[in-house]
PDB file of C-alpha atoms in Angstrom:
ATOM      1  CA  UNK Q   1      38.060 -25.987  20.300  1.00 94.00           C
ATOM      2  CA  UNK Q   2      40.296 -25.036  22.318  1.00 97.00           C
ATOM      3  CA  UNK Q   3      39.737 -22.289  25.326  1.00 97.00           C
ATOM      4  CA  UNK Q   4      42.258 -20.792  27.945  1.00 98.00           C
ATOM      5  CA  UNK Q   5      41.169 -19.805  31.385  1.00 98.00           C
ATOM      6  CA  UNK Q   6      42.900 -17.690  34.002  1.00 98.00           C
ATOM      7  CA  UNK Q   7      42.886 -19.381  37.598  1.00 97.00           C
ATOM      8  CA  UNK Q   8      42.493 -16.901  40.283  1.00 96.00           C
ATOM      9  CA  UNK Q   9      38.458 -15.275  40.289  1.00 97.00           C
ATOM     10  CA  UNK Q  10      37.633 -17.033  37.252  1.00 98.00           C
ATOM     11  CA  UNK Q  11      37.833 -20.477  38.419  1.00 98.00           C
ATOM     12  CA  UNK Q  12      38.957 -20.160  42.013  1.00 98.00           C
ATOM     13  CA  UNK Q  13      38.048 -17.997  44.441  1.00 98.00           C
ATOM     14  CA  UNK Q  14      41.071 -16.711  45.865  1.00 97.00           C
ATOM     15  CA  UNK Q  15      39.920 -13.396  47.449  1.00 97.00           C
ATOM     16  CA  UNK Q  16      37.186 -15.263  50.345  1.00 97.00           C
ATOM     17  CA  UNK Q  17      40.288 -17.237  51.778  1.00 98.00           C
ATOM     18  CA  UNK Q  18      42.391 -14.342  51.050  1.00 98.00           C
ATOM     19  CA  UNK Q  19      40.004 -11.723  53.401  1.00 98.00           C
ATOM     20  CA  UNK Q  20      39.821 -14.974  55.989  1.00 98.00           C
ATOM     21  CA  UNK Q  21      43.736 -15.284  56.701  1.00 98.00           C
ATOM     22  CA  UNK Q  22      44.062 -11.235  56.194  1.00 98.00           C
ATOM     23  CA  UNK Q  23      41.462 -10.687  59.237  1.00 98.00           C
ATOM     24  CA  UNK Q  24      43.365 -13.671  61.133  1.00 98.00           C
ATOM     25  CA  UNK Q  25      46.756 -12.767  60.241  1.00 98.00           C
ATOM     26  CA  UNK Q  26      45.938  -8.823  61.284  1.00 98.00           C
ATOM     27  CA  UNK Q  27      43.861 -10.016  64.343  1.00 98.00           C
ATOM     28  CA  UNK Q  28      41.269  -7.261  63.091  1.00 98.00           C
ATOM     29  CA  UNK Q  29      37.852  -6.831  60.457  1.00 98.00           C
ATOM     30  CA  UNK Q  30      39.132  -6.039  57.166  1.00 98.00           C
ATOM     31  CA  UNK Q  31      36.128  -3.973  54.969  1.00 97.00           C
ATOM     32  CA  UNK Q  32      36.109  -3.889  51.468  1.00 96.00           C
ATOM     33  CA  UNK Q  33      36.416   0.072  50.834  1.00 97.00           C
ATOM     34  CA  UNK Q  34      35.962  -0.151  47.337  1.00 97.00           C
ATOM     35  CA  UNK Q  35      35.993  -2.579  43.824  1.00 96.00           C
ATOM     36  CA  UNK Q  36      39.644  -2.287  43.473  1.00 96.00           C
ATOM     37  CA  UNK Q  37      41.638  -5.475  41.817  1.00 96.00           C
ATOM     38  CA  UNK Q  38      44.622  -4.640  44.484  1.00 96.00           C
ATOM     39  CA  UNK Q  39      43.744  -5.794  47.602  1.00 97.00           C
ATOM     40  CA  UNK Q  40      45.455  -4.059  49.957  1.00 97.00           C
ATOM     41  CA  UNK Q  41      43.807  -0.852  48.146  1.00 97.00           C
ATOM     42  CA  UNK Q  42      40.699  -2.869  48.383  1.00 97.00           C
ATOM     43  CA  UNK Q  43      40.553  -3.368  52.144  1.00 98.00           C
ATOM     44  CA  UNK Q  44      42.292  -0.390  52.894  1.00 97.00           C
ATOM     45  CA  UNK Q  45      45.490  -1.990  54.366  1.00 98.00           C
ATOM     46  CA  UNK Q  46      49.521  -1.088  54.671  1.00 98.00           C
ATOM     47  CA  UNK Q  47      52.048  -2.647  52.197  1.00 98.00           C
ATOM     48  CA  UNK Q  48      53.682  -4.226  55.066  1.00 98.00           C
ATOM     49  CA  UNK Q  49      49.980  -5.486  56.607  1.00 98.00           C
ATOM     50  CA  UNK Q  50      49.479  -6.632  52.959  1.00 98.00           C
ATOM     51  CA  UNK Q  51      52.920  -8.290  52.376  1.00 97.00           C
ATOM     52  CA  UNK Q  52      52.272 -10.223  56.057  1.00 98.00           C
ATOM     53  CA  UNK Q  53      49.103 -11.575  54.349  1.00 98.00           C
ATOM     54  CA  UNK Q  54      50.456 -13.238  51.534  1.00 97.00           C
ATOM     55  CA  UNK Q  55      53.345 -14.399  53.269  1.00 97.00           C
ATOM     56  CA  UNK Q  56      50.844 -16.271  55.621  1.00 97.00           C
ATOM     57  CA  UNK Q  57      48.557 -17.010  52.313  1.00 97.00           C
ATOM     58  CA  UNK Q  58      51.483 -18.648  51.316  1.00 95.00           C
ATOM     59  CA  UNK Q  59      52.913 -20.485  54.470  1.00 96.00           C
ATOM     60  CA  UNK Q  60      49.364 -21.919  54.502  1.00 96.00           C
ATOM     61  CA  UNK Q  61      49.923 -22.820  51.255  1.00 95.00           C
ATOM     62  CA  UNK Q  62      45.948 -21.689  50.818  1.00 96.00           C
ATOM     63  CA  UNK Q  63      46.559 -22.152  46.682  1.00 95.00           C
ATOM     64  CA  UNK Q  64      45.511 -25.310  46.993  1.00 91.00           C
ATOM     65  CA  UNK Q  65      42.592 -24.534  49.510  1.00 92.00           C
ATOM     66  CA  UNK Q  66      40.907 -21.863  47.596  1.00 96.00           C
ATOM     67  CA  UNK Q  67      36.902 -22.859  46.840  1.00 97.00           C
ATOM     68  CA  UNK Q  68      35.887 -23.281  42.859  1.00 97.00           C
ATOM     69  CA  UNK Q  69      33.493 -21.220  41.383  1.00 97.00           C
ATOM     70  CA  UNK Q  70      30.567 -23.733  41.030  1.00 96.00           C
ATOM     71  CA  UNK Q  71      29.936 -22.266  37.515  1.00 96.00           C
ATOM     72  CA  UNK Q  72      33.470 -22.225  36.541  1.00 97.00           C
ATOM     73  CA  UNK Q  73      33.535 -26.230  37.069  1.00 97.00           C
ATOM     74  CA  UNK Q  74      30.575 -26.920  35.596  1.00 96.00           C
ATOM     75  CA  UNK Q  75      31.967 -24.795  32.274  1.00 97.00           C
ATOM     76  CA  UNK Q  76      35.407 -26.652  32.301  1.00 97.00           C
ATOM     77  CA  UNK Q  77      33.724 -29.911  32.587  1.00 97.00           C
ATOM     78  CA  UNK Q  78      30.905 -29.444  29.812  1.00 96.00           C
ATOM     79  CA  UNK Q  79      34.211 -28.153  27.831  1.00 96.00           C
ATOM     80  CA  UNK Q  80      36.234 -31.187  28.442  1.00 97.00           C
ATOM     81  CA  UNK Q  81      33.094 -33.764  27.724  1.00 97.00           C
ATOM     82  CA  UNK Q  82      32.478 -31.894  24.709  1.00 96.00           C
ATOM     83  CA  UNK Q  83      36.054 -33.049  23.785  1.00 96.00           C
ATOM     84  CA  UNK Q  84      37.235 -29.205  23.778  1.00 97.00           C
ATOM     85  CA  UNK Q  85      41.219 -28.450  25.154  1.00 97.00           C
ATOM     86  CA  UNK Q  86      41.094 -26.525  28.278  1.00 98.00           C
ATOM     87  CA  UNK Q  87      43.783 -24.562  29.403  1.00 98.00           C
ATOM     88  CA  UNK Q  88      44.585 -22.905  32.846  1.00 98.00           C
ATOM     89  CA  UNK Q  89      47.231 -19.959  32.307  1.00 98.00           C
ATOM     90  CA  UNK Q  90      47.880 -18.173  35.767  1.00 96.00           C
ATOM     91  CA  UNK Q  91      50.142 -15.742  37.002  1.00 94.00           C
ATOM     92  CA  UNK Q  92      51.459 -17.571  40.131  1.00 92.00           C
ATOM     93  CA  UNK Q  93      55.290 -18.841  41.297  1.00 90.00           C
ATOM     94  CA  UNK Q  94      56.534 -22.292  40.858  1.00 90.00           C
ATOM     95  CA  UNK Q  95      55.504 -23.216  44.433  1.00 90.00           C
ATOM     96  CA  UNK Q  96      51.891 -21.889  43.648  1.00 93.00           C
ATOM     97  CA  UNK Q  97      51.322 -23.721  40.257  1.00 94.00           C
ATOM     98  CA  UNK Q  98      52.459 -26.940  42.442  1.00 94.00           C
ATOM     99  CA  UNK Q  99      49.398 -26.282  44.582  1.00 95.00           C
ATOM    100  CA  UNK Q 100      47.285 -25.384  42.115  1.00 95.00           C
ATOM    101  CA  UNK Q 101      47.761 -28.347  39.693  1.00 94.00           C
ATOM    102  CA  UNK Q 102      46.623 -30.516  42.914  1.00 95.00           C
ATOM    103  CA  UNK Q 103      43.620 -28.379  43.596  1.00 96.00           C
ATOM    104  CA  UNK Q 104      42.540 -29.086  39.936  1.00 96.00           C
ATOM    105  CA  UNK Q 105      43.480 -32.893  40.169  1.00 95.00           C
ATOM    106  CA  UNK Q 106      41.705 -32.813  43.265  1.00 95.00           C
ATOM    107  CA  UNK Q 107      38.342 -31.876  41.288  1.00 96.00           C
ATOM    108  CA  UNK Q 108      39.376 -34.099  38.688  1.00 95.00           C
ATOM    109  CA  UNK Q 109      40.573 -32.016  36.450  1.00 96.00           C
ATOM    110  CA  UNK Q 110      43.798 -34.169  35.034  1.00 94.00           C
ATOM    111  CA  UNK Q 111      43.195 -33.140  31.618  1.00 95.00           C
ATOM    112  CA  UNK Q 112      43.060 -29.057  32.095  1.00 97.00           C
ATOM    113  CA  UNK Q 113      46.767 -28.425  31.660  1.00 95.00           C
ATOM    114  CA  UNK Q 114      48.209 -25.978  33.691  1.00 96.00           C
ATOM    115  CA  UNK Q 115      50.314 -22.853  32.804  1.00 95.00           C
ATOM    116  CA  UNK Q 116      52.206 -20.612  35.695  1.00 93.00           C
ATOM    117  CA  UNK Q 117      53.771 -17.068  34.088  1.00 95.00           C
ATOM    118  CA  UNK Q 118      55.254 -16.013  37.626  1.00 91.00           C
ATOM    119  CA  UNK Q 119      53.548 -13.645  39.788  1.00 88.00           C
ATOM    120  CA  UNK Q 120      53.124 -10.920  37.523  1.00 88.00           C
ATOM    121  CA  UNK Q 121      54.320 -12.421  34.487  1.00 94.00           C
ATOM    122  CA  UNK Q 122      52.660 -11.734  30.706  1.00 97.00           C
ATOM    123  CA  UNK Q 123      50.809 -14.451  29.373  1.00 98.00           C
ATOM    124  CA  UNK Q 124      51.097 -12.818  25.883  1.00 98.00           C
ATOM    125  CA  UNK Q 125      53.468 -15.822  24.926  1.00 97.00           C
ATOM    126  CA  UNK Q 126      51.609 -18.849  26.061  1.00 97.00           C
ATOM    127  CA  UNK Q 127      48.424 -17.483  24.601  1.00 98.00           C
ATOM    128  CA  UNK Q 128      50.324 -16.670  21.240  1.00 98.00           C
ATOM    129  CA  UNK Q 129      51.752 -20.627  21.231  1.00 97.00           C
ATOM    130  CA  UNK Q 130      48.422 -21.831  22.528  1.00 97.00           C
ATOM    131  CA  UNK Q 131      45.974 -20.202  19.634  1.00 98.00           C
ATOM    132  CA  UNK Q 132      43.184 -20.393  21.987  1.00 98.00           C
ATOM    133  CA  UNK Q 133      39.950 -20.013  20.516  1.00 97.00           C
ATOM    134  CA  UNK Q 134      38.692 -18.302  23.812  1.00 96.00           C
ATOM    135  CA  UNK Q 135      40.360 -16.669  26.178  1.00 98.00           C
ATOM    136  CA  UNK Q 136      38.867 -15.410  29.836  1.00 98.00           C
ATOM    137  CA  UNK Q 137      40.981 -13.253  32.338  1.00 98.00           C
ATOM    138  CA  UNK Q 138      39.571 -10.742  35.210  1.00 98.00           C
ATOM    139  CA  UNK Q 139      42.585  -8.613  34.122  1.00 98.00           C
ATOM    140  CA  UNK Q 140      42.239  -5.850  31.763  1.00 98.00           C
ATOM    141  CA  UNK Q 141      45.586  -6.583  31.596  1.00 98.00           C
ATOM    142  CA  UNK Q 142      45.752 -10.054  30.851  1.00 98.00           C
ATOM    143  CA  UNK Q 143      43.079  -9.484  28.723  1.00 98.00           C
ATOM    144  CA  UNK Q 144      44.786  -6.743  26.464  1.00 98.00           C
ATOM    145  CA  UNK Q 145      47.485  -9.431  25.887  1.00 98.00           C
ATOM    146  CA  UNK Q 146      45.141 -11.924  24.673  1.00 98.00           C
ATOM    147  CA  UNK Q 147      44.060  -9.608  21.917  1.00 98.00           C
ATOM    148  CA  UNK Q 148      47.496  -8.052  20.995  1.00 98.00           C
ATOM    149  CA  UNK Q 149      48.320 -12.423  20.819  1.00 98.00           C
ATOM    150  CA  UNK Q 150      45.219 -13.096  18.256  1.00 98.00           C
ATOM    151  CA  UNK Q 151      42.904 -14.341  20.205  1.00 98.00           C
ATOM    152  CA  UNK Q 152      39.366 -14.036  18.549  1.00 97.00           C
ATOM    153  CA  UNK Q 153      37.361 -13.935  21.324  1.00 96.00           C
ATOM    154  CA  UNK Q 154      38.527 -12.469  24.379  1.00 97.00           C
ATOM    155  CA  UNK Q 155      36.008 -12.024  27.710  1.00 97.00           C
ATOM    156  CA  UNK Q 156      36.994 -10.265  31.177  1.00 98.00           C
ATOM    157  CA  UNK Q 157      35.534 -12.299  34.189  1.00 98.00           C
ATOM    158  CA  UNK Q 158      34.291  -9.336  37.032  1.00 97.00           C
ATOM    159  CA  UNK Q 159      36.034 -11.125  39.571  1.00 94.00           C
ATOM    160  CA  UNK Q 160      34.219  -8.591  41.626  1.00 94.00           C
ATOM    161  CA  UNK Q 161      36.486  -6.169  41.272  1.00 96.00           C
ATOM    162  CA  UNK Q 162      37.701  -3.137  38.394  1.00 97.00           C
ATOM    163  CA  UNK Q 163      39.745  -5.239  36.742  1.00 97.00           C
ATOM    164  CA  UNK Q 164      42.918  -3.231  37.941  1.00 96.00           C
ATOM    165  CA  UNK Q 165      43.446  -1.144  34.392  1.00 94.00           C
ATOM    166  CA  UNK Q 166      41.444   0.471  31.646  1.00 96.00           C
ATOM    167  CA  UNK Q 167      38.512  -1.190  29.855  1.00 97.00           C
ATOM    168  CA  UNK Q 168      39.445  -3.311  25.894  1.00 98.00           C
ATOM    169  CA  UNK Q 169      37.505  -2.036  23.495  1.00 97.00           C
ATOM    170  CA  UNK Q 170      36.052  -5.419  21.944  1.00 95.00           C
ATOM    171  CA  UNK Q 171      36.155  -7.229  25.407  1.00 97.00           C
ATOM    172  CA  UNK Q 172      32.527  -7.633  26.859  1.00 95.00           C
ATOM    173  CA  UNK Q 173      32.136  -8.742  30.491  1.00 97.00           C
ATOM    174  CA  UNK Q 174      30.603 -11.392  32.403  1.00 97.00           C
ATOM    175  CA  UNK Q 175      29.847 -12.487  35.692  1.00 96.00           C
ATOM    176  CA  UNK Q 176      31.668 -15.896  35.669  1.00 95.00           C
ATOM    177  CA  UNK Q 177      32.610 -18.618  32.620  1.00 96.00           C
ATOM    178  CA  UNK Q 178      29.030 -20.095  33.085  1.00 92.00           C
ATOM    179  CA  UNK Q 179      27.855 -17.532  30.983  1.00 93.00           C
ATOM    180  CA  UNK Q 180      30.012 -18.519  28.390  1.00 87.00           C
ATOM    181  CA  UNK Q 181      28.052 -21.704  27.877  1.00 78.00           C
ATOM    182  CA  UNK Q 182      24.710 -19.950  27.953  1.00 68.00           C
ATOM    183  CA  UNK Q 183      26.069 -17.619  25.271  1.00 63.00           C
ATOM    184  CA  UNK Q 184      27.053 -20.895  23.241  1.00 61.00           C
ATOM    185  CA  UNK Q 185      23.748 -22.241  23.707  1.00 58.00           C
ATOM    186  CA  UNK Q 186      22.264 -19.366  22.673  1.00 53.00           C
ATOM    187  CA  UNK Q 187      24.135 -19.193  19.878  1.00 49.00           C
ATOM    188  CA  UNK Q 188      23.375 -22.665  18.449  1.00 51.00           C
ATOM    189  CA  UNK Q 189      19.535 -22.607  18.946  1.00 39.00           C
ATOM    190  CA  UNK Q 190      19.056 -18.794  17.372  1.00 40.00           C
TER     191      UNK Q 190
END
């Protein structure tokens, strides 16, 4: 099988270093007003406040720092040692995916092969070439792509937040990709 994963809230946390540097960088306590995917609608903050923070993020190169999601490893890894492709597909710059492909060698992750779209970019295109069997974004957007691409089974990680667009009819939602593998479970003993 083969399954493609986003990166960021899936299987890194990115926002708990993110709200660390933010409340350094700004010298102040950053509250989460609300479940918004945008962060600096989430903690309430200016576009220049919230264009300081990622430049920081950044200059700290914290891509490479940001904490797995103990699930999320323990999914990837029961993937690979089932002999199952596993794919990371994130929306982050050149510079980032450098940091991010050590973060994942770092866990020992050499064999999860690593996609970067650009900040922003679509990942309608990879996921069309790929022909994942699953696919698992906390974008709506990202998401939407997937199914326009073919994939057959599409699932939006909360990420604890909205998921920054408007629900895909067909998508379910879970709390992280560990549930994935209970579903599979599930699914072979019933």
């Amino acid at each position: 099988m083969r399954i493609a994963i986003d990166a960021d809230q899936v299987l890194f946390d990115l926002v708990s270093p993110w709200h660390t540097l933010a409340e350094n960088t700004l010298n102040r306590k950053l509250v989460e007003k609300n479940q918004r995917y945008n962060l600096m609608d989430r903690f309430g903050i200016s576009r220049e406040e919230y264009y300081r923070c990622w430049a920081a993020f950044n200059r700290w190169d914290l891509w490479k720092k940001c904490p797995v999601i103990p699930e999320a490893l323990e999914a990837v890894n029961t993937w690979l040692k089932a002999g199952h492709e596993v794919f990371v597909i994130s929306a982050v710059d050149v510079d980032a995916r450098r940091s991010r492909q050590k973060a994942l060698d770092n866990l020992g992750l050499r064999q999860v092969r690593l996609m970067g779209v650009g900040f922003g970019g679509s990942k309608y295109y990879p996921l069309r070439i790929l022909e994942p069997d699953i696919f698992a974004d906390d974008l709506w957007t990202h998401c939407r792509e997937a199914v326009d691409a073919g994939v057959p089974n599409v699932v939006r990680i909360a990420g604890g937040h909205d998921g920054g667009g408007d629900p895909v009819p067909g998508v379910s939602v879970l709390e992280n990709i560990g549930e994935m593998l209970v579903k599979q479970r599930n699914c072979r003993v019933g």
